[in-house]
Tab-separated table of N, CA and C in Angstrom:
chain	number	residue	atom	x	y	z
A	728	UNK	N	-116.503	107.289	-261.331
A	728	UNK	CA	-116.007	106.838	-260.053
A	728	UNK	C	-115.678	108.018	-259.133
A	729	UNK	N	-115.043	108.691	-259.439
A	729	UNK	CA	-114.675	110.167	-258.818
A	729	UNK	C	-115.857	110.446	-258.473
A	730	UNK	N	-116.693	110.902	-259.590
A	730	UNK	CA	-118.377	111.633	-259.122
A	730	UNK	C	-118.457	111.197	-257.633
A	731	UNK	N	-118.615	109.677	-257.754
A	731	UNK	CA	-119.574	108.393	-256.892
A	731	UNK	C	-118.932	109.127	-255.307
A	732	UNK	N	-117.420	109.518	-255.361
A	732	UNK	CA	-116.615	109.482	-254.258
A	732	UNK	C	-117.159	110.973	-253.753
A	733	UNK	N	-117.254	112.033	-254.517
A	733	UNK	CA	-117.538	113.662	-254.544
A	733	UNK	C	-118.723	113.252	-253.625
A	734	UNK	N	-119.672	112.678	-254.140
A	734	UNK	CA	-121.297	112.433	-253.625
A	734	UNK	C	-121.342	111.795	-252.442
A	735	UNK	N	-120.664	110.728	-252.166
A	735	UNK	CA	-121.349	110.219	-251.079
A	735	UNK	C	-119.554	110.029	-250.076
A	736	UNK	N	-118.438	110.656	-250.826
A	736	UNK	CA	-117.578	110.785	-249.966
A	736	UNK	C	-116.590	109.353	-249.636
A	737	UNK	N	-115.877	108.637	-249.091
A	737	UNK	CA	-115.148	107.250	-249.442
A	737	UNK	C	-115.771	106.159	-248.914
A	738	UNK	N	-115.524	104.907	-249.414
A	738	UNK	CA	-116.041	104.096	-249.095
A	738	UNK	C	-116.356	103.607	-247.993
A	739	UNK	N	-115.169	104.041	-246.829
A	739	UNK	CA	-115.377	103.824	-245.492
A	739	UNK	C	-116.565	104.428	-244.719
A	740	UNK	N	-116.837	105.573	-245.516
A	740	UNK	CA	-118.261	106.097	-244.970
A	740	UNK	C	-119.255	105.604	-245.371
A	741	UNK	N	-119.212	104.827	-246.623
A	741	UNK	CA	-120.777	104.141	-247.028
A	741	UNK	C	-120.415	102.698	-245.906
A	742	UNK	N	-120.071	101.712	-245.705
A	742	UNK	CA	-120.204	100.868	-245.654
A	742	UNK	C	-120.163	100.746	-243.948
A	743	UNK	N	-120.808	100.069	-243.022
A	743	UNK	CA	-120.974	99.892	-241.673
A	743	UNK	C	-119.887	98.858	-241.199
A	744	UNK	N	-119.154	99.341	-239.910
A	744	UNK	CA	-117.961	98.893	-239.539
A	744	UNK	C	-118.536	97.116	-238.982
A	745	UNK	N	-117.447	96.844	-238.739
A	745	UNK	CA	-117.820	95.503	-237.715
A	745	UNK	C	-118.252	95.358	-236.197
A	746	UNK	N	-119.023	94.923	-235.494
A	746	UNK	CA	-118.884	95.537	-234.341
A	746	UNK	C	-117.216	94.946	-233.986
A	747	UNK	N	-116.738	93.992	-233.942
A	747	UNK	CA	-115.144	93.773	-233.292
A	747	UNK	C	-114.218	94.937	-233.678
A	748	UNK	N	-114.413	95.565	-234.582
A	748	UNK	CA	-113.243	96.660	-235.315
A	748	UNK	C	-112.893	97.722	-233.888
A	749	UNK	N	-113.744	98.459	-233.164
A	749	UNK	CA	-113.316	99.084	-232.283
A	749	UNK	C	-113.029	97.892	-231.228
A	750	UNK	N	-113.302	97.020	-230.791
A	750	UNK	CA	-112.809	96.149	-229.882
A	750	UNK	C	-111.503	95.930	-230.120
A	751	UNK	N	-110.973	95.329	-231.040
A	751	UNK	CA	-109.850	95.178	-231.857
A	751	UNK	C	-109.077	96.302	-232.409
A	752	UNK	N	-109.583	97.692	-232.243
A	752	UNK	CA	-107.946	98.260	-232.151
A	752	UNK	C	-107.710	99.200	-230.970
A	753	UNK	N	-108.799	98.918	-229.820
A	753	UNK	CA	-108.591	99.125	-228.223
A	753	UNK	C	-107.838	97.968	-227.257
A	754	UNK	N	-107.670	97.278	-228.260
A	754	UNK	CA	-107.058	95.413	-227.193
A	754	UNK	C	-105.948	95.848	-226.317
A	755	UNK	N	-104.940	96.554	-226.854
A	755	UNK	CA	-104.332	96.725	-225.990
A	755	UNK	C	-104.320	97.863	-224.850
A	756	UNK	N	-105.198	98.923	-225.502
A	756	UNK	CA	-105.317	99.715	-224.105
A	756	UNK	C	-106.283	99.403	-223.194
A	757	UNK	N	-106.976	98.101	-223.795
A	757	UNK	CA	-107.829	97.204	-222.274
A	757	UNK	C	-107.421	96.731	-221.714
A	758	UNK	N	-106.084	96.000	-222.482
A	758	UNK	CA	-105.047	94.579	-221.389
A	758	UNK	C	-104.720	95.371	-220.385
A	759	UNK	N	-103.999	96.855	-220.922
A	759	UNK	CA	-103.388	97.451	-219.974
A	759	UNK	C	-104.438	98.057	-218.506
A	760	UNK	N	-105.379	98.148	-219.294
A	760	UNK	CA	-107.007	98.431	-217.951
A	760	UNK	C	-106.725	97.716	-217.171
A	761	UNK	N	-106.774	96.672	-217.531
A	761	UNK	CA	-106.910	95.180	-216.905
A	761	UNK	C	-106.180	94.863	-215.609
A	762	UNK	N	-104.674	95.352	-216.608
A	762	UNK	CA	-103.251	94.808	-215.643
A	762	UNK	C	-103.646	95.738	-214.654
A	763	UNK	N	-103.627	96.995	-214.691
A	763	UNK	CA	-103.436	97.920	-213.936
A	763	UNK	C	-104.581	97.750	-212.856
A	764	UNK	N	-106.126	97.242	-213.409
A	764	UNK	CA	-107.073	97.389	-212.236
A	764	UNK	C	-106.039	95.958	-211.288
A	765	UNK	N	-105.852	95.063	-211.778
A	765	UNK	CA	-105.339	94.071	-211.142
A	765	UNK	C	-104.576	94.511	-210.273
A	766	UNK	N	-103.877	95.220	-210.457
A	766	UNK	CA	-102.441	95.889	-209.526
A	766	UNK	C	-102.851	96.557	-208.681
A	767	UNK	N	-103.633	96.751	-208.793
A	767	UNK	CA	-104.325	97.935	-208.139
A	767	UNK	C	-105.239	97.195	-207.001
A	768	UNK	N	-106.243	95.976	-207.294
A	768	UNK	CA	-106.241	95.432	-206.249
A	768	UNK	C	-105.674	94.742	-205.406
A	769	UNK	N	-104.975	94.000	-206.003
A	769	UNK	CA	-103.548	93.421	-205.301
A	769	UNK	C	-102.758	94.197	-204.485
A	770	UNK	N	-101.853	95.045	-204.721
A	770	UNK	CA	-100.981	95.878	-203.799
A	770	UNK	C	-101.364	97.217	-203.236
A	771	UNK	N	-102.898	97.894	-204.198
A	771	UNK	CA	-103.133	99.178	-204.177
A	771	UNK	C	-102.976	100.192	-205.095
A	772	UNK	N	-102.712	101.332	-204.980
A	772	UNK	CA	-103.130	102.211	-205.880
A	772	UNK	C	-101.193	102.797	-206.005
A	773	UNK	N	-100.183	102.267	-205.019
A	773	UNK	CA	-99.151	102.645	-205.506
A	773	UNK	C	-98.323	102.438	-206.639
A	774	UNK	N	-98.538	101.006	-206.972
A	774	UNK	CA	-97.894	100.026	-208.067
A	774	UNK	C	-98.556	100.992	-209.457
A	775	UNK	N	-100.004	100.544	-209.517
A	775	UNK	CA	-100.363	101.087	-210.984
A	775	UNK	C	-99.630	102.744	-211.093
A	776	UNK	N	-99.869	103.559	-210.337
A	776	UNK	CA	-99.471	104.833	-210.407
A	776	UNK	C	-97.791	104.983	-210.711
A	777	UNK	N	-97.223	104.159	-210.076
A	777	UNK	CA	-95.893	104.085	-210.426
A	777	UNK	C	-95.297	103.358	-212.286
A	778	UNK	N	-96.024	102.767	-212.413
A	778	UNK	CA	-95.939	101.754	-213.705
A	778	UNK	C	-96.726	102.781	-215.044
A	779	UNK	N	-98.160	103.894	-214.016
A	779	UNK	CA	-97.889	104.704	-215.312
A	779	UNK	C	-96.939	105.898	-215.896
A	780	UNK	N	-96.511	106.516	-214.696
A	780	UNK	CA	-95.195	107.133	-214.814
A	780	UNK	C	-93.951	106.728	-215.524
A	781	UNK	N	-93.836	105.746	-215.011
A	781	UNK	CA	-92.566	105.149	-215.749
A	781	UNK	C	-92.805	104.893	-217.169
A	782	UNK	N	-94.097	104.131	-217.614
A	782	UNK	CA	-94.711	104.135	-219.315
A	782	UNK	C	-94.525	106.024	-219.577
A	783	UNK	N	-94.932	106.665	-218.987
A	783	UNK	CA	-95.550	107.882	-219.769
A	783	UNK	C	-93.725	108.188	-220.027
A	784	UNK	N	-93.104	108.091	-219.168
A	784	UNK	CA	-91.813	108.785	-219.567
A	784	UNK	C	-90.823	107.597	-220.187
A	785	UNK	N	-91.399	106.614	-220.048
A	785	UNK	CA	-90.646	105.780	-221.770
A	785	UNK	C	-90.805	106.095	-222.535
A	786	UNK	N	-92.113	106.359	-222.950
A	786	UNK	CA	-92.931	107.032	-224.194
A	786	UNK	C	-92.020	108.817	-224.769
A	787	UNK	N	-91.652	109.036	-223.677
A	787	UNK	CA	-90.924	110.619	-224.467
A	787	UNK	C	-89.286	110.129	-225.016
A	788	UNK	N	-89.086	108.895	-224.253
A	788	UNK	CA	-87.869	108.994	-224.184
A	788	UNK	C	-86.712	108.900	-225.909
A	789	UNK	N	-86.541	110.172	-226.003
A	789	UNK	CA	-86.086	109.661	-227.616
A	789	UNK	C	-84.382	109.950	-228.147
A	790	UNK	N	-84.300	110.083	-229.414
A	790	UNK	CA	-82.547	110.347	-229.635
A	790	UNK	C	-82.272	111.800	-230.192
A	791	UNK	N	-81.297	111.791	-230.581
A	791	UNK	CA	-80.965	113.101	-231.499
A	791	UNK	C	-82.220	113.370	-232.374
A	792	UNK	N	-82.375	114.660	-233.072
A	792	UNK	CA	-82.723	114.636	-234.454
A	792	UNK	C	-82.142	114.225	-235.515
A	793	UNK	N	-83.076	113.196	-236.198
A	793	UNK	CA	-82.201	112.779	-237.408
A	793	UNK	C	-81.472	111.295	-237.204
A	794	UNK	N	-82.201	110.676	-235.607
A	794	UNK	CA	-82.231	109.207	-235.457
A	794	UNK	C	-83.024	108.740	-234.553
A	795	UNK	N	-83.578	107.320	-235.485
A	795	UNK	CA	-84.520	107.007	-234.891
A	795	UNK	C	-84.600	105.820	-233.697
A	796	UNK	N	-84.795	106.262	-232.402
A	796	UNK	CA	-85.317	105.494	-231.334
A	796	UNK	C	-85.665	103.820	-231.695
A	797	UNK	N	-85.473	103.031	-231.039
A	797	UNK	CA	-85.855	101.886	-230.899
A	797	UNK	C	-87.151	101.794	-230.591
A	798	UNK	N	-86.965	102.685	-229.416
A	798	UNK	CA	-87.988	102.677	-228.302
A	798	UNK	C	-88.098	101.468	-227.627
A	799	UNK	N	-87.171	100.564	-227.222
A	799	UNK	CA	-86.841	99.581	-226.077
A	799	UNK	C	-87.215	99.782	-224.859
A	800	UNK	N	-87.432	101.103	-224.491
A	800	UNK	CA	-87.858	100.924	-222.828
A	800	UNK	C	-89.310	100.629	-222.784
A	801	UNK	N	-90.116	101.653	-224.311
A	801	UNK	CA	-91.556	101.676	-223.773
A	801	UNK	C	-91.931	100.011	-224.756
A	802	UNK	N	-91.078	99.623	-225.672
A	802	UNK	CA	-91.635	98.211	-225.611
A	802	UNK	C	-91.691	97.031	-224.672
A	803	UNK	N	-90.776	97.136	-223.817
A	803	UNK	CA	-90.418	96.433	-222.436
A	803	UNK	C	-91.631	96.515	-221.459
A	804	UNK	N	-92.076	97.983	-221.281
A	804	UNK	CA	-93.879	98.203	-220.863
A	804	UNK	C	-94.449	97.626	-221.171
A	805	UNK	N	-94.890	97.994	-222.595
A	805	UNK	CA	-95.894	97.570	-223.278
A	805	UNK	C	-95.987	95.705	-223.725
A	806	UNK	N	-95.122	95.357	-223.144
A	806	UNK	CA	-94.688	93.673	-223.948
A	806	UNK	C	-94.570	93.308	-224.651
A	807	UNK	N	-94.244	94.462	-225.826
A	807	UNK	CA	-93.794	93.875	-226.876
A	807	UNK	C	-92.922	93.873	-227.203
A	808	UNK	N	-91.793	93.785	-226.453
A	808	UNK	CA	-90.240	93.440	-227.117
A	808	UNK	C	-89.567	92.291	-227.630
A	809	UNK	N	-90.721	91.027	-226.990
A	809	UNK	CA	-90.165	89.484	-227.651
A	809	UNK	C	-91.283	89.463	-228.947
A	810	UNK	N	-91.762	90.280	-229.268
A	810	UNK	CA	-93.102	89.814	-230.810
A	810	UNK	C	-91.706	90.259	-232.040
A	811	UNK	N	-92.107	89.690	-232.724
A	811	UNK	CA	-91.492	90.586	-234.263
A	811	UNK	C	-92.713	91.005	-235.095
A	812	UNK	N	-92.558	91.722	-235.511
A	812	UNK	CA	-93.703	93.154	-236.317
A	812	UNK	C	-93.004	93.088	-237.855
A	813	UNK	N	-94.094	93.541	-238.344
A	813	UNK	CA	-93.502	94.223	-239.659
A	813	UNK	C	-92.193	95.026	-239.606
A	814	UNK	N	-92.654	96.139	-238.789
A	814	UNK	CA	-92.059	97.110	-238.633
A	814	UNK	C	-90.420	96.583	-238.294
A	815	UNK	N	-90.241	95.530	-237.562
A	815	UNK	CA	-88.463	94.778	-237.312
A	815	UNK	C	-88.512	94.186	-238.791
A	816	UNK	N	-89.160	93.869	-239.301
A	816	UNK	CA	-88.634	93.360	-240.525
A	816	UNK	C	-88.136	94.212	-241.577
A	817	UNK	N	-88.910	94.943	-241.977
A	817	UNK	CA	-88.829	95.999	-243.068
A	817	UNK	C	-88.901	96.881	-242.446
A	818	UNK	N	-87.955	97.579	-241.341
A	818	UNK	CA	-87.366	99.045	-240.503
A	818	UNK	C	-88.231	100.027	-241.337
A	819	UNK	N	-89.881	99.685	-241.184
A	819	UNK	CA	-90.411	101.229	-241.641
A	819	UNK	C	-90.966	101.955	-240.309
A	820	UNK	N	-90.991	102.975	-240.531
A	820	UNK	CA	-91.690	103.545	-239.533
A	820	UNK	C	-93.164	103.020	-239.165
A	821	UNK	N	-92.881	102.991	-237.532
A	821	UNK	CA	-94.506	102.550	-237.150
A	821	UNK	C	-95.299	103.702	-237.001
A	822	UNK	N	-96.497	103.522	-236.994
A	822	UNK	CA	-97.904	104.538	-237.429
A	822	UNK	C	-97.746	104.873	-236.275
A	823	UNK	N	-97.799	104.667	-234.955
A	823	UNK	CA	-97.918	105.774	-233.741
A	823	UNK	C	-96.723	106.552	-233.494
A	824	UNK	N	-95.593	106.802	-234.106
A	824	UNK	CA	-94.726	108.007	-233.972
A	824	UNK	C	-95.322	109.088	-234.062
A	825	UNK	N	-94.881	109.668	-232.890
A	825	UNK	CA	-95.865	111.169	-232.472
A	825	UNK	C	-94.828	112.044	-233.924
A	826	UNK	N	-93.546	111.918	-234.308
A	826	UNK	CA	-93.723	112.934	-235.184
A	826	UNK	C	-92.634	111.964	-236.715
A	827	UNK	N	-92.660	112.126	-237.836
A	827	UNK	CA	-91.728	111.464	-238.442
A	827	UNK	C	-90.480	112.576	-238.074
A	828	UNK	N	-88.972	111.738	-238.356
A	828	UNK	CA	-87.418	112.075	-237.490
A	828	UNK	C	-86.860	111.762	-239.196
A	829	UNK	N	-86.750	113.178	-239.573
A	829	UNK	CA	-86.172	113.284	-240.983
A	829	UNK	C	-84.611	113.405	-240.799
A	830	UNK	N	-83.515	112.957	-241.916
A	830	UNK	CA	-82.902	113.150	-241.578
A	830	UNK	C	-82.192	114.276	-242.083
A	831	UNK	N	-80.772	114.755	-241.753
A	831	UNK	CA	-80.331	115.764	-241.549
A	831	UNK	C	-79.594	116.237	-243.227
A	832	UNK	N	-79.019	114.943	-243.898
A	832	UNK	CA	-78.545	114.825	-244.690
A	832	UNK	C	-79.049	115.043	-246.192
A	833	UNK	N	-80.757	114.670	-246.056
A	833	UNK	CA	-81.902	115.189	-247.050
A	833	UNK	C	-82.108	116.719	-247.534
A	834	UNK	N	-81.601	117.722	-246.251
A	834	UNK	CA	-81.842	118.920	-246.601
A	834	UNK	C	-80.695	119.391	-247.276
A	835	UNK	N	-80.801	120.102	-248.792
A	835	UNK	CA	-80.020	120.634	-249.494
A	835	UNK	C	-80.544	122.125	-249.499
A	836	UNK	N	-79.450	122.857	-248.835
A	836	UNK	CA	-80.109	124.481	-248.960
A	836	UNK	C	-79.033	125.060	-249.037
């Protein structure tokens, strides 16, 4: 089995994706295409430009070292603050944290 993996490398490389798979994990940075071309014809080019500013600097907005963010403002953007996720259930870290927030108390030196 190992050999099989050495040779031709993991399975994800032998086997051909779906075409929906990239559709489906771009969905939401199309909705947001979407909203924004919308806004954009509707009021103009001030609204979207303003709405991405305000996302880009939700997105930094974080806590101390050594606690972890909600991130309530940029889910309020993004619309997902009324869904429940895994992630509210079982408080694990979600996969797009730009960095893991260790805590302070782990380091013994």
């Amino acid at each position: 089995s190992s050999a099989i993996n050495a040779e031709y490398g993991t399975r994800s490389e032998l086997t051909a994706r779906h075409p929906l798979e990239q559709s489906e994990a771009l969905y939401d940075f199309n909705q947001q295409k979407i909203r924004l071309g919308m806004a954009n014809k509707i009021t103009g080019s001030a609204l979207p430009l303003t709405i991405q500013a305000e996302r880009a600097c939700a997105a930094r907005i974080g806590r101390l070292p050594g606690l972890r963010s909600s991130r309530l403002h940029f889910e309020v953007f993004a619309g997902t603050d009324e869904t429940i996720t895994i992630e509210d259930v079982f408080d694990t870290p979600s996969p797009w944290d730009e960095e893991p927030q260790y805590t302070r108390c782990n380091n013994t030196a």
